[in-house]
Coordinates of C-alpha atoms in Angstrom, one line a residue:
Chain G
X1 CA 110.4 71.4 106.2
X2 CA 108.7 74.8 106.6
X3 CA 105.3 72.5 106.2
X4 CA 103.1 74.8 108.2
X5 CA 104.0 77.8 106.6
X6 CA 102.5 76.6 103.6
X7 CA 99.9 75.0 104.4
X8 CA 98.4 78.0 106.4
X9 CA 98.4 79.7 103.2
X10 CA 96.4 76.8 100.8
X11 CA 93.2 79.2 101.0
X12 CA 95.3 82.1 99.7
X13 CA 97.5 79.8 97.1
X14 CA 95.0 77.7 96.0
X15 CA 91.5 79.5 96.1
X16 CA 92.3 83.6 96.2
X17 CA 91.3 84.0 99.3
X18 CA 91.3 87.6 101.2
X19 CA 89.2 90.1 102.3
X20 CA 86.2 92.6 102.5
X21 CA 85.4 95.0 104.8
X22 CA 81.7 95.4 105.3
X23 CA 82.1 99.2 106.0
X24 CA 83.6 100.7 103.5
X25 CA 83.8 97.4 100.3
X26 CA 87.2 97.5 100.3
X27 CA 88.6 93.7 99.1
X28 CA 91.6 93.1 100.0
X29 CA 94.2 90.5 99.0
X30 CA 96.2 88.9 100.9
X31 CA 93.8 89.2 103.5
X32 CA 94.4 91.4 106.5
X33 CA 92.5 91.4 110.4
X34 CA 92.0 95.4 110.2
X35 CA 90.9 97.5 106.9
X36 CA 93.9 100.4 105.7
X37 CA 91.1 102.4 104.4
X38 CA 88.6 102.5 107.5
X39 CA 90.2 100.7 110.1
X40 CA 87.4 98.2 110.6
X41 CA 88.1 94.9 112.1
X42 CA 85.5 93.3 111.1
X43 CA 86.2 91.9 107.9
X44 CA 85.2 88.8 106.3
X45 CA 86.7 86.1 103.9
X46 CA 86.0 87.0 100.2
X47 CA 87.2 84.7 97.5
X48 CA 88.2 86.1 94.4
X49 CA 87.2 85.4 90.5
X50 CA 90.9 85.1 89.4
X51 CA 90.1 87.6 86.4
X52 CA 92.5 90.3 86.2
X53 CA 94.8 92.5 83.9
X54 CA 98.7 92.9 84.3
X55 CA 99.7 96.3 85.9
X56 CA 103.4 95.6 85.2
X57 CA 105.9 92.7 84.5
X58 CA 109.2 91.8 85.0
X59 CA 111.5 88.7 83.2
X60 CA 113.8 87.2 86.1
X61 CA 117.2 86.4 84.6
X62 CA 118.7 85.8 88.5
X63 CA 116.3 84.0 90.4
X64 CA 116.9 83.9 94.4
X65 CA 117.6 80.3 95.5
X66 CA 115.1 77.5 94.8
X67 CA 113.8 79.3 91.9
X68 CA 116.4 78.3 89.1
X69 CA 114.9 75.5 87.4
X70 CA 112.5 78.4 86.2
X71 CA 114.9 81.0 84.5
X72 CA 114.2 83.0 82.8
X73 CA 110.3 83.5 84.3
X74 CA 108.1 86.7 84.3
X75 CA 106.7 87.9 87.0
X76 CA 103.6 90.7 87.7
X77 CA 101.5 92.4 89.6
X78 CA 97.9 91.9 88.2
X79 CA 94.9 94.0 88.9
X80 CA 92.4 91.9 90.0
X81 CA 88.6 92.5 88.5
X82 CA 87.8 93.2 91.9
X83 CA 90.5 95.7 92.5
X84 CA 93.5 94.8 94.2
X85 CA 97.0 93.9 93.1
X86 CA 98.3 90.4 93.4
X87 CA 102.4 89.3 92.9
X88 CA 102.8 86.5 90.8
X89 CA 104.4 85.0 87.9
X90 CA 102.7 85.2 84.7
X91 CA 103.0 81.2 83.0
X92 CA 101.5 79.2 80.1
X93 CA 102.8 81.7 77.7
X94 CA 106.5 83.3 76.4
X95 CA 108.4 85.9 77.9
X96 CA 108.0 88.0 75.0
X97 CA 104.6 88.1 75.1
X98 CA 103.8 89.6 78.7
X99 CA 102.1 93.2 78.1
X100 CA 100.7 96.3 80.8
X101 CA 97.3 95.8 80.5
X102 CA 97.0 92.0 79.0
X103 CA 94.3 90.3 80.4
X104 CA 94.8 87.4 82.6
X105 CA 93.3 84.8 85.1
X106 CA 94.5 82.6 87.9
X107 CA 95.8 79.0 87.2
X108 CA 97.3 76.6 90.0
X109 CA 101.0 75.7 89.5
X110 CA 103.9 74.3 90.8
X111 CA 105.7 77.4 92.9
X112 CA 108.8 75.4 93.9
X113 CA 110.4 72.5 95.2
X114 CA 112.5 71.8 98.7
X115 CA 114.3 69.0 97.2
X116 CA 113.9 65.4 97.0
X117 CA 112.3 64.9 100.2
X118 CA 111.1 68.1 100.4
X119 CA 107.4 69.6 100.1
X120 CA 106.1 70.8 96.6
X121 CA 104.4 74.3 96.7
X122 CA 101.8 75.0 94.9
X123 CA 99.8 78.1 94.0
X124 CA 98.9 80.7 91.7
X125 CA 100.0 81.8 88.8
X126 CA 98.6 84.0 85.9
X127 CA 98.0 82.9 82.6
X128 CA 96.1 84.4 79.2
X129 CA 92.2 83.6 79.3
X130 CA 91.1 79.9 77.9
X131 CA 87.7 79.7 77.6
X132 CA 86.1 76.5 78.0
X133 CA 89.3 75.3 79.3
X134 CA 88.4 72.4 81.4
X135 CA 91.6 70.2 82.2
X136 CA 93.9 71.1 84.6
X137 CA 97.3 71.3 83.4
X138 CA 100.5 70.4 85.3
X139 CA 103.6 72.1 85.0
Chain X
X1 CA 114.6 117.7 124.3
X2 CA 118.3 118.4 123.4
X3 CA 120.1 119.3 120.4
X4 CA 122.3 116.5 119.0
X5 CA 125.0 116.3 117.2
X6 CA 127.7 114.1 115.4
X7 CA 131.2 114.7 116.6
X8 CA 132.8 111.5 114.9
X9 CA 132.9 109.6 111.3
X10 CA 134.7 106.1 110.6
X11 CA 133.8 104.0 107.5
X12 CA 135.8 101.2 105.7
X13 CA 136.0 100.8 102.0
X14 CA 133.7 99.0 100.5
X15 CA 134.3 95.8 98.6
X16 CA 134.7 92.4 98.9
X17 CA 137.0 91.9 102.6
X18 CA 137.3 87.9 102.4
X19 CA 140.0 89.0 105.0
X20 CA 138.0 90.3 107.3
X21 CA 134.8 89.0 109.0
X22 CA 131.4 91.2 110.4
X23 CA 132.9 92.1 113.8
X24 CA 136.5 93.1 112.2
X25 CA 134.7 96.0 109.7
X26 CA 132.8 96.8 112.7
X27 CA 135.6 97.4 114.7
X28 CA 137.7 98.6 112.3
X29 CA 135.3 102.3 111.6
X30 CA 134.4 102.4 115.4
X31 CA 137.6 102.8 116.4
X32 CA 138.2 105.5 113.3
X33 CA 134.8 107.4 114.6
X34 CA 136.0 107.2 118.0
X35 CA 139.3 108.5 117.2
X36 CA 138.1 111.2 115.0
X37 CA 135.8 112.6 118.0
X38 CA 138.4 112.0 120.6
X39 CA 136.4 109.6 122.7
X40 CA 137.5 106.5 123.8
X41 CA 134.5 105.0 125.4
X42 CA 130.5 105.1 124.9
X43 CA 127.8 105.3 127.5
X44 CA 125.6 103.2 124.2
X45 CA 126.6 101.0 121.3
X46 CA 123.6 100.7 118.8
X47 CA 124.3 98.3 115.6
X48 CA 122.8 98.7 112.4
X49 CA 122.4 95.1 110.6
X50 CA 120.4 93.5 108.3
X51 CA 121.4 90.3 107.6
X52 CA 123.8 88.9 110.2
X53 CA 121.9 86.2 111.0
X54 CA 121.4 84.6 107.8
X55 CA 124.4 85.5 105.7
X56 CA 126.8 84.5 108.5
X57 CA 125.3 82.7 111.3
X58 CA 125.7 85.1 113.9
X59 CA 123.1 87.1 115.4
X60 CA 123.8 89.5 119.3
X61 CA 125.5 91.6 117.6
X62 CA 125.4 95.1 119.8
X63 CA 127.1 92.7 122.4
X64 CA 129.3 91.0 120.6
X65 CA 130.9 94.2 118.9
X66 CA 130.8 96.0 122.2
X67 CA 133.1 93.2 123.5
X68 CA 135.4 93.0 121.0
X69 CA 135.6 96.5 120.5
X70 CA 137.0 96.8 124.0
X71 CA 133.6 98.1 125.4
X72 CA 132.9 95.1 127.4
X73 CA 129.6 96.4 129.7
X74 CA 128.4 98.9 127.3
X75 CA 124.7 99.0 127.0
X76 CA 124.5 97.8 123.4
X77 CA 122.3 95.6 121.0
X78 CA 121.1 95.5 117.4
X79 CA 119.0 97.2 115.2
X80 CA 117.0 95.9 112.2
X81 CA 114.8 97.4 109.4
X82 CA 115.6 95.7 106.0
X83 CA 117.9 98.0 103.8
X84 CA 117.5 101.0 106.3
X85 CA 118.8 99.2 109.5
X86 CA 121.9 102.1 109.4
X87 CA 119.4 104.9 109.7
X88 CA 117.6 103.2 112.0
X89 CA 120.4 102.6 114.1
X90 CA 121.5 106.0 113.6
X91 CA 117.5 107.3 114.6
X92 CA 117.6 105.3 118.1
X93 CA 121.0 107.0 118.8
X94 CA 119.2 110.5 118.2
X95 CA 116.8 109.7 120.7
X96 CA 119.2 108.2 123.1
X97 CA 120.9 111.7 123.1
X98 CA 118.0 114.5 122.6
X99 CA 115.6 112.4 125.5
X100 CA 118.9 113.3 127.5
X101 CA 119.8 109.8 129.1
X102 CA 122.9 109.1 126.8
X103 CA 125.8 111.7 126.1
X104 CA 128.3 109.9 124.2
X105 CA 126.7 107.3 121.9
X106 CA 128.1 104.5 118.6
X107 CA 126.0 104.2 116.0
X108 CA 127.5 101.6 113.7
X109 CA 126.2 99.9 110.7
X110 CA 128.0 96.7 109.3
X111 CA 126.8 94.2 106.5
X112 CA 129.0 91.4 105.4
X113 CA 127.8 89.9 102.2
X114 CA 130.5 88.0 100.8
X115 CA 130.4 84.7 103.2
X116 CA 127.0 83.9 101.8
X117 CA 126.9 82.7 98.2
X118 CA 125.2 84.9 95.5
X119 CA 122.1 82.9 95.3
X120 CA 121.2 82.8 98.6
X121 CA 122.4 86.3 99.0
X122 CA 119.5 87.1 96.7
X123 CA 117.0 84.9 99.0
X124 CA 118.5 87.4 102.2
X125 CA 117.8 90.0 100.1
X126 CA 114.0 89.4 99.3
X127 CA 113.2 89.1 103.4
X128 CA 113.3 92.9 102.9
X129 CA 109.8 92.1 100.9
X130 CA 106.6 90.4 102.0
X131 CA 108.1 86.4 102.8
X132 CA 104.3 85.1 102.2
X133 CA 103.0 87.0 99.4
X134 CA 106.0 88.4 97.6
X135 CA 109.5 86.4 97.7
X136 CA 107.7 82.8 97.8
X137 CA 106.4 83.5 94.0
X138 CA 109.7 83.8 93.2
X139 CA 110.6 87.8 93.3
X140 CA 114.1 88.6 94.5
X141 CA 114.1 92.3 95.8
X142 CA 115.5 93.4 92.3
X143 CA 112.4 91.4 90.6
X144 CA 109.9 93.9 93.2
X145 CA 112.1 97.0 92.0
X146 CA 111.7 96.1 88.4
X147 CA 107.7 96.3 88.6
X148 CA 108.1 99.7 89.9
X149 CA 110.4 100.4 86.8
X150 CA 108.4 98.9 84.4
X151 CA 105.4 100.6 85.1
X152 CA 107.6 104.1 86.0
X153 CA 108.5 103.9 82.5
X154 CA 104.9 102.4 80.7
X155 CA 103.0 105.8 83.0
X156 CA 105.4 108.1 82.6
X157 CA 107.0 107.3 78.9
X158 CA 110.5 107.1 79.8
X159 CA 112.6 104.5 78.6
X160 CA 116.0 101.9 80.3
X161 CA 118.4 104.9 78.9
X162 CA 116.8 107.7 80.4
X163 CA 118.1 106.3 83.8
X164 CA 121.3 106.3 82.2
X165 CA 122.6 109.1 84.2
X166 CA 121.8 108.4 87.8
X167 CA 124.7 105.6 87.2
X168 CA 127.1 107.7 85.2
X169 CA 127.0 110.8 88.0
X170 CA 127.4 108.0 91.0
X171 CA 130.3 106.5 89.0
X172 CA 132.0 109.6 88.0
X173 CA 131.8 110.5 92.2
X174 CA 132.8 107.6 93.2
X175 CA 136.5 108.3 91.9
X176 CA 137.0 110.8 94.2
X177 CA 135.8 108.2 97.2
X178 CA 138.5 106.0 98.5
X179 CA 136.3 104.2 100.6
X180 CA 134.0 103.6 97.5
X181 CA 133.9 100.4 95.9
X182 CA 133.7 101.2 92.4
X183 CA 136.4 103.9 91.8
X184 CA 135.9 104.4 87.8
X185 CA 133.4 105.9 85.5
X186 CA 130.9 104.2 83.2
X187 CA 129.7 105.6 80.0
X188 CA 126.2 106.2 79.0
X189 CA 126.9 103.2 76.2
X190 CA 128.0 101.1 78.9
X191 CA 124.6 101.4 80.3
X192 CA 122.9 100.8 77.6
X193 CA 124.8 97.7 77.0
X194 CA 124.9 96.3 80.3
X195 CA 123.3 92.9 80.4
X196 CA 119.3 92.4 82.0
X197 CA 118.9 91.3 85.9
X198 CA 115.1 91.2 86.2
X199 CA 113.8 93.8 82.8
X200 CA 113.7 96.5 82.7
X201 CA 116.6 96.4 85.5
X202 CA 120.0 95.7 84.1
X203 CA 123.5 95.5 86.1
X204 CA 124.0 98.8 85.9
X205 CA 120.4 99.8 87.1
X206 CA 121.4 98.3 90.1
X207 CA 123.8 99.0 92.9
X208 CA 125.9 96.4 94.3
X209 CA 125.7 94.7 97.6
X210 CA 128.7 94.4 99.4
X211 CA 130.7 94.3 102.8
X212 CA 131.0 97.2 104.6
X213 CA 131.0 99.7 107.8
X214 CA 130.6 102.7 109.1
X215 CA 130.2 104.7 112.2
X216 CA 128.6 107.9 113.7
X217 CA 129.7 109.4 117.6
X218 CA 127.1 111.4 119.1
X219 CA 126.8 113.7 122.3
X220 CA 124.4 116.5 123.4
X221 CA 125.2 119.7 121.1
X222 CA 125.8 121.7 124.2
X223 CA 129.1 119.2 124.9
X224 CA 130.4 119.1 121.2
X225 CA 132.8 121.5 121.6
X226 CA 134.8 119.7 124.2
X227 CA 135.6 116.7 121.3
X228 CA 138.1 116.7 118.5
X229 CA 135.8 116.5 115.4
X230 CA 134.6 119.5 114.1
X231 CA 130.4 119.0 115.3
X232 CA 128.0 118.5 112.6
X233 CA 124.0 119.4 113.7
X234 CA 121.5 117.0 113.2
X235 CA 118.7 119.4 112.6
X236 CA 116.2 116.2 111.8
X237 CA 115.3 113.0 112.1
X238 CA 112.8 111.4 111.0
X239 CA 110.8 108.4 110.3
X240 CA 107.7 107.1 108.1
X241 CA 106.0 103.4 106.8
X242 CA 104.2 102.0 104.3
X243 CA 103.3 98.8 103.2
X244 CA 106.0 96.3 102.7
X245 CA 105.1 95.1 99.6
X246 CA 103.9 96.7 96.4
X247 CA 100.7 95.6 95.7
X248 CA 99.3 96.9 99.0
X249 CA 100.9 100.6 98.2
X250 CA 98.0 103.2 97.9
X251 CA 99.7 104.7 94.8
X252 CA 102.7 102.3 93.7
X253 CA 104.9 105.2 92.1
X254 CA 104.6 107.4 95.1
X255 CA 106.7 106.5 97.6
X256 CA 104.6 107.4 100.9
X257 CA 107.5 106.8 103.6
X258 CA 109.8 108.6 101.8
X259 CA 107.1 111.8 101.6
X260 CA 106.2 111.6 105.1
X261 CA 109.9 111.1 106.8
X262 CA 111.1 114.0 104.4
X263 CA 107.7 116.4 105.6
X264 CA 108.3 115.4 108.8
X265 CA 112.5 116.2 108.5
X266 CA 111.5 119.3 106.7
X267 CA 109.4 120.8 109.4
X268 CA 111.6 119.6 112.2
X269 CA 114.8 121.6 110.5
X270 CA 112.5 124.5 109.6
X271 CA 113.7 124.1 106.2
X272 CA 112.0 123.3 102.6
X273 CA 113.7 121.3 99.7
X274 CA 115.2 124.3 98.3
X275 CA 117.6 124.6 101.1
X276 CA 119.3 121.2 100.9
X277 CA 122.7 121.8 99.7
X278 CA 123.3 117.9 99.0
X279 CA 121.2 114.9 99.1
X280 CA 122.3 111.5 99.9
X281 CA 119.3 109.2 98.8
X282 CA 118.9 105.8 98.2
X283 CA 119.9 104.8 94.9
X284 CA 119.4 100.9 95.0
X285 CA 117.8 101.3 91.8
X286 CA 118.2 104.1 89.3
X287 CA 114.2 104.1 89.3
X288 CA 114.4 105.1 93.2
X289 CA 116.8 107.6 92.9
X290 CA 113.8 108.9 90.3
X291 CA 111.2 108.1 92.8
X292 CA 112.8 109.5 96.0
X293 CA 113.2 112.7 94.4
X294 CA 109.9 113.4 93.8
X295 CA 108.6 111.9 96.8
X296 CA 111.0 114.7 98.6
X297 CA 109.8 117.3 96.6
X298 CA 112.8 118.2 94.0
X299 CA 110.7 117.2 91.1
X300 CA 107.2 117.0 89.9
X301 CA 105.7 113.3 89.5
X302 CA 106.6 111.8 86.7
X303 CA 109.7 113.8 86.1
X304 CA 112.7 112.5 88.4
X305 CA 114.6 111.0 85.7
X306 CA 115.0 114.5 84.0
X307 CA 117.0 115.3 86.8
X308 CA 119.6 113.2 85.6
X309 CA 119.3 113.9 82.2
X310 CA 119.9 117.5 82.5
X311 CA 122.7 117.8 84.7
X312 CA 121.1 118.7 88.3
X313 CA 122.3 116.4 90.6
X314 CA 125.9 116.4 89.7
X315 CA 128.4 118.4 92.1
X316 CA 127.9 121.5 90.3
X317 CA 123.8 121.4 90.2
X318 CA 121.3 122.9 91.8
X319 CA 120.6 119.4 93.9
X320 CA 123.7 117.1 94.0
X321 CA 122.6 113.6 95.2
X322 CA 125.1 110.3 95.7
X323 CA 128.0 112.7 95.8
X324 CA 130.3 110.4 97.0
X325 CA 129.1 107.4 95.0
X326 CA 126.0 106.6 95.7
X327 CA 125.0 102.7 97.1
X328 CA 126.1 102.6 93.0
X329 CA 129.5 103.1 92.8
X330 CA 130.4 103.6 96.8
X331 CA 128.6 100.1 96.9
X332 CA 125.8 99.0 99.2
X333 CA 126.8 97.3 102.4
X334 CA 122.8 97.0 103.1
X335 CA 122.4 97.5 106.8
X336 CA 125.8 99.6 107.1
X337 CA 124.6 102.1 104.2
X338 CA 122.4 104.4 106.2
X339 CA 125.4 105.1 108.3
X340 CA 127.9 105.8 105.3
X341 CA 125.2 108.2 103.9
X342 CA 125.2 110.1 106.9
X343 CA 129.2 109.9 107.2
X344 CA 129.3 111.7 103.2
X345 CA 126.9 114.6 104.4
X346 CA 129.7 115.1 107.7
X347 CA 132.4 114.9 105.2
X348 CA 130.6 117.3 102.5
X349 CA 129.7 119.9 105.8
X350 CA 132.9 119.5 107.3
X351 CA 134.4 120.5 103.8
X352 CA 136.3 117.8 103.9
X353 CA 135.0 115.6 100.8
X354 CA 138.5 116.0 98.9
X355 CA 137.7 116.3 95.0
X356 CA 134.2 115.9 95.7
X357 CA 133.9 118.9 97.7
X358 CA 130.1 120.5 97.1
X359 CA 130.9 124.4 97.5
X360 CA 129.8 125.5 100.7
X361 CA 126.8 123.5 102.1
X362 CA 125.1 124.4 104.8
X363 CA 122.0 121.6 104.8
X364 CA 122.4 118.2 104.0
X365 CA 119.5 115.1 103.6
X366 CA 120.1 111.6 104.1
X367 CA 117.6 109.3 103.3
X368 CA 117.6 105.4 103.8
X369 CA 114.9 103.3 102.4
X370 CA 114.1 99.7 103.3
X371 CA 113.0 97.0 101.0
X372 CA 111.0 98.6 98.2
X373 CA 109.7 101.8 100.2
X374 CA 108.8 99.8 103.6
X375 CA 110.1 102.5 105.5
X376 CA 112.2 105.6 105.2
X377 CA 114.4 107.7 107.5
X378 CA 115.7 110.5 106.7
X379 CA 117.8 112.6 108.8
X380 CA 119.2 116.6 107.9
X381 CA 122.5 117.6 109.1
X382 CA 123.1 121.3 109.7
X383 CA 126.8 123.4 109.3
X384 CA 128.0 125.0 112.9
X385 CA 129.6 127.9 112.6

């Protein structure tokens, strides 16, 4: 169920894939086929770092369906090093703690689930810096 | 081009009708519009929906409507844009009339919410933001308004209460609505009280979605008089994009589509914000009402919420908005609430807004937003004498 969808987007889920435009710099993310700033279409792939700081947060107390066995969860936009904002939920840490201007990098977790016999989507989430964090760490 | 104007208003309370399905409330304020305006058929039937499809499994809707309604070969179909599907409906029926191939055309906007269960109405919802990038990390559309909140308030140095009044003012109009929903006050303390949604949005931050419709009759201005309704002018209409989701926005607390539709309605009408008599915006959120108002140029940036705080939008101030309830109190039937805007400016023009009456307006803004500032559409009625 809805297996294509997702898998069209591992690049973006997985590895922070978007955008730059060669004319004017702008990177962009999610990736686009024409720049907003300069209208050039002929932009390239550009992957990410995953560094970033949290513009502003939100704690979700009613989650839409498929997203309840996470309540309550925080979710942000982060300003990427590189400059644009991202959507995502903030993890690894407490509600409490999320803060404008906390810095922050991209993990890979579990998104949701479709059920028993469903697909598991995975993708990115946000968590406080670890250096020399090496393992990867399943929710 | 020709002059257009609305010569019929219907509307049925809003609330929860388990007795009545989608085409019934559609049926129900088309008749009432085209009673009101004397008409009893339409050369054009344009729907306003969001969510039919999804919430209860039925999608055709102009021709469905247009059958039932007794208007069996009526040109007639569906319109959609997210939250502002109504004004959009509403905007296509403008151009029907001023391009001058339709004379007598429905605009009706219908939602029914209350088939679908609460968290899937939440998943509905959040198609009004990006699908891909947005609602799939888990943000319901009140999740995407609460970023714009929290950082409103971390920019700007407001705090949850200082919003306090955009939902005391819709509730205190909403008692003298009886189509509204909500027909009772809430105190400040209530507010303050009320439990979180998604911080720094609590229940009272947010309006309520619920089922719902309304309807508009148009005809060339030129032919109004020959019609039972007294004519309102629509002396604008107007409408602007952005991105649909927030972190592609240029500047995420200005909303651009609500700028650029208002600019645009503004120099259509030959008017500026100081002539607006009442304002109709869209108060999903109290942050938006905050946000619309300075996007339409009633307050500097940053200072929307004073409005509230000091009195100024409430029937007696210098820029009443939500006068008969607001999507707050009157409740928000999503895709039928551009229309139900638009039917409060006729009332408040027509002087026929009951205890609610604004004292003589002349100019009157309505101004539908969909998903999180997507798109905007506003429209300005004008008084006939």
């Amino acid at each position: 169920m809805d297996m294509p969808r997702h898998w069209r987007l591992n690049e973006q889920r997985y590895n922070l894939v978007g955008t730059e435009c060669p004319a004017c710099g702008a990177k962009l993310f999610p990736p686009r086929p024409i720049c907003p700033d300069c209208n050039c279409k002929e932009v390239q792939p550009f992957r990410f770092s995953g560094q970033g700081e949290v513009y502003s947060y939100s704690t979700v107390f009613q989650a839409p369906s498929g997203y309840e066995e996470f309540v309550p969860y925080t979710v942000a936009l982060v300003r990427l090093k590189e400059g644009p904002l991202v959507t995502a939920q903030l993890t690894d840490m407490d509600n409490d703690e999320a803060r404008v201007g906390m810095k922050v990098e991209m993990v890979t977790r579990k998104l949701r689930e479709y059920g028993e016999d469903g697909v598991i989507v995975y993708g990115y989430k946000f968590r406080k810096p670890v250096a020399d964090y090496l393992e990867t760490e399943v929710d | 081009m020709r002059d257009v104007s609305i010569i019929g208003i219907g509307q049925t309370k809003v609330g929860e009708h388990w007795e009545k399905s989608l085409r019934d409330l559609a049926i129900e304020s088309l008749w009432a519009a085209m009673a009101d305006a004397g008409v009893e058929e339409a050369d054009v039937l344009y729907v306003g929906n969001m969510l039919g499809g999804q919430f209860v499994g039925q999608e055709h809707l102009g021709t469905l409507i247009a059958d039932f309604a007794g208007l069996r070969g009526t040109e007639a179909f569906r319109i959609e844009a997210a939250c502002c599907s109504g004004a959009a409906a509403l905007r296509q029926g403008y151009l029907a009339v001023a391009s001058g191939l339709h004379d007598i055309v429905a605009v009706t906007g219908v939602e029914k919410i209350t088939d679908a269960l609460g968290c899937i109405t939440a998943v509905g919802l959040a198609m009004a933001a990006d699908g891909d990038y947005e609602a799939s990390q888990g943000l319901s559309l009140v999740a995407v308004h609460a970023l714009l909140m929290r950082r409103y308030m971390h920019e700007y140095g407001a705090t949850n209460a200082d919003f306090a009044m955009f939902a005391v003012n819709a509730h205190r109009n909403a008692v003298g609505n009886p189509y509204a929903m909500f027909r009772r006050p809430i105190s400040k303390d209530a507010f303050e009280k009320a439990r979180m949604v998604a911080d720094p949005i609590n229940l009272l931050d947010s309006a309520p979605v619920a089922d719902g419709a309304a309807t508009l009759v148009l005809c060339p201005a030129e032919r109004a008089r020959e019609f039972n309704g007294q004519p309102i002018r629509v002396a604008a209409s107007a409408v602007a994009t952005d991105s649909i989701a927030l972190h592609d926005r240029r500047d995420l607390l200005f909303l651009e589509s609500a700028y650029l539709s208002a600019q645009r309605a503004y120099q259509q009408a030959r008017v500026s914000p100081d002539d607006i008599d009442v304002f109709e915006l869209h108060d999903a959120f109290t942050v938006m009402s905050a946000l619309s108002l300075e996007a339409c140029g009633f307050a500097k940036r940053g200072e929307g919420f004073k409005l509230a705080q000091n009195g100024d939008i409430s029937l007696e101030g210098p820029i009443p908005i939500c006068t008969m309830g607001g999507l707050k109190a009157r409740g928000n039937p999503v895709g039928a609430t551009g229309v139900y805007q638009v039917v409060e400016v006729v009332e408040q023009l027509r002087g026929q807004a009951g205890p609610n009456q604004v004292k003589g307006p002349r100019l009157g803004m309505a101004q539908n937003i969909g998903g999180s500032g997507g798109t905007a559409i506003t429209h300005i009625l004008e008084a006939m004498d």
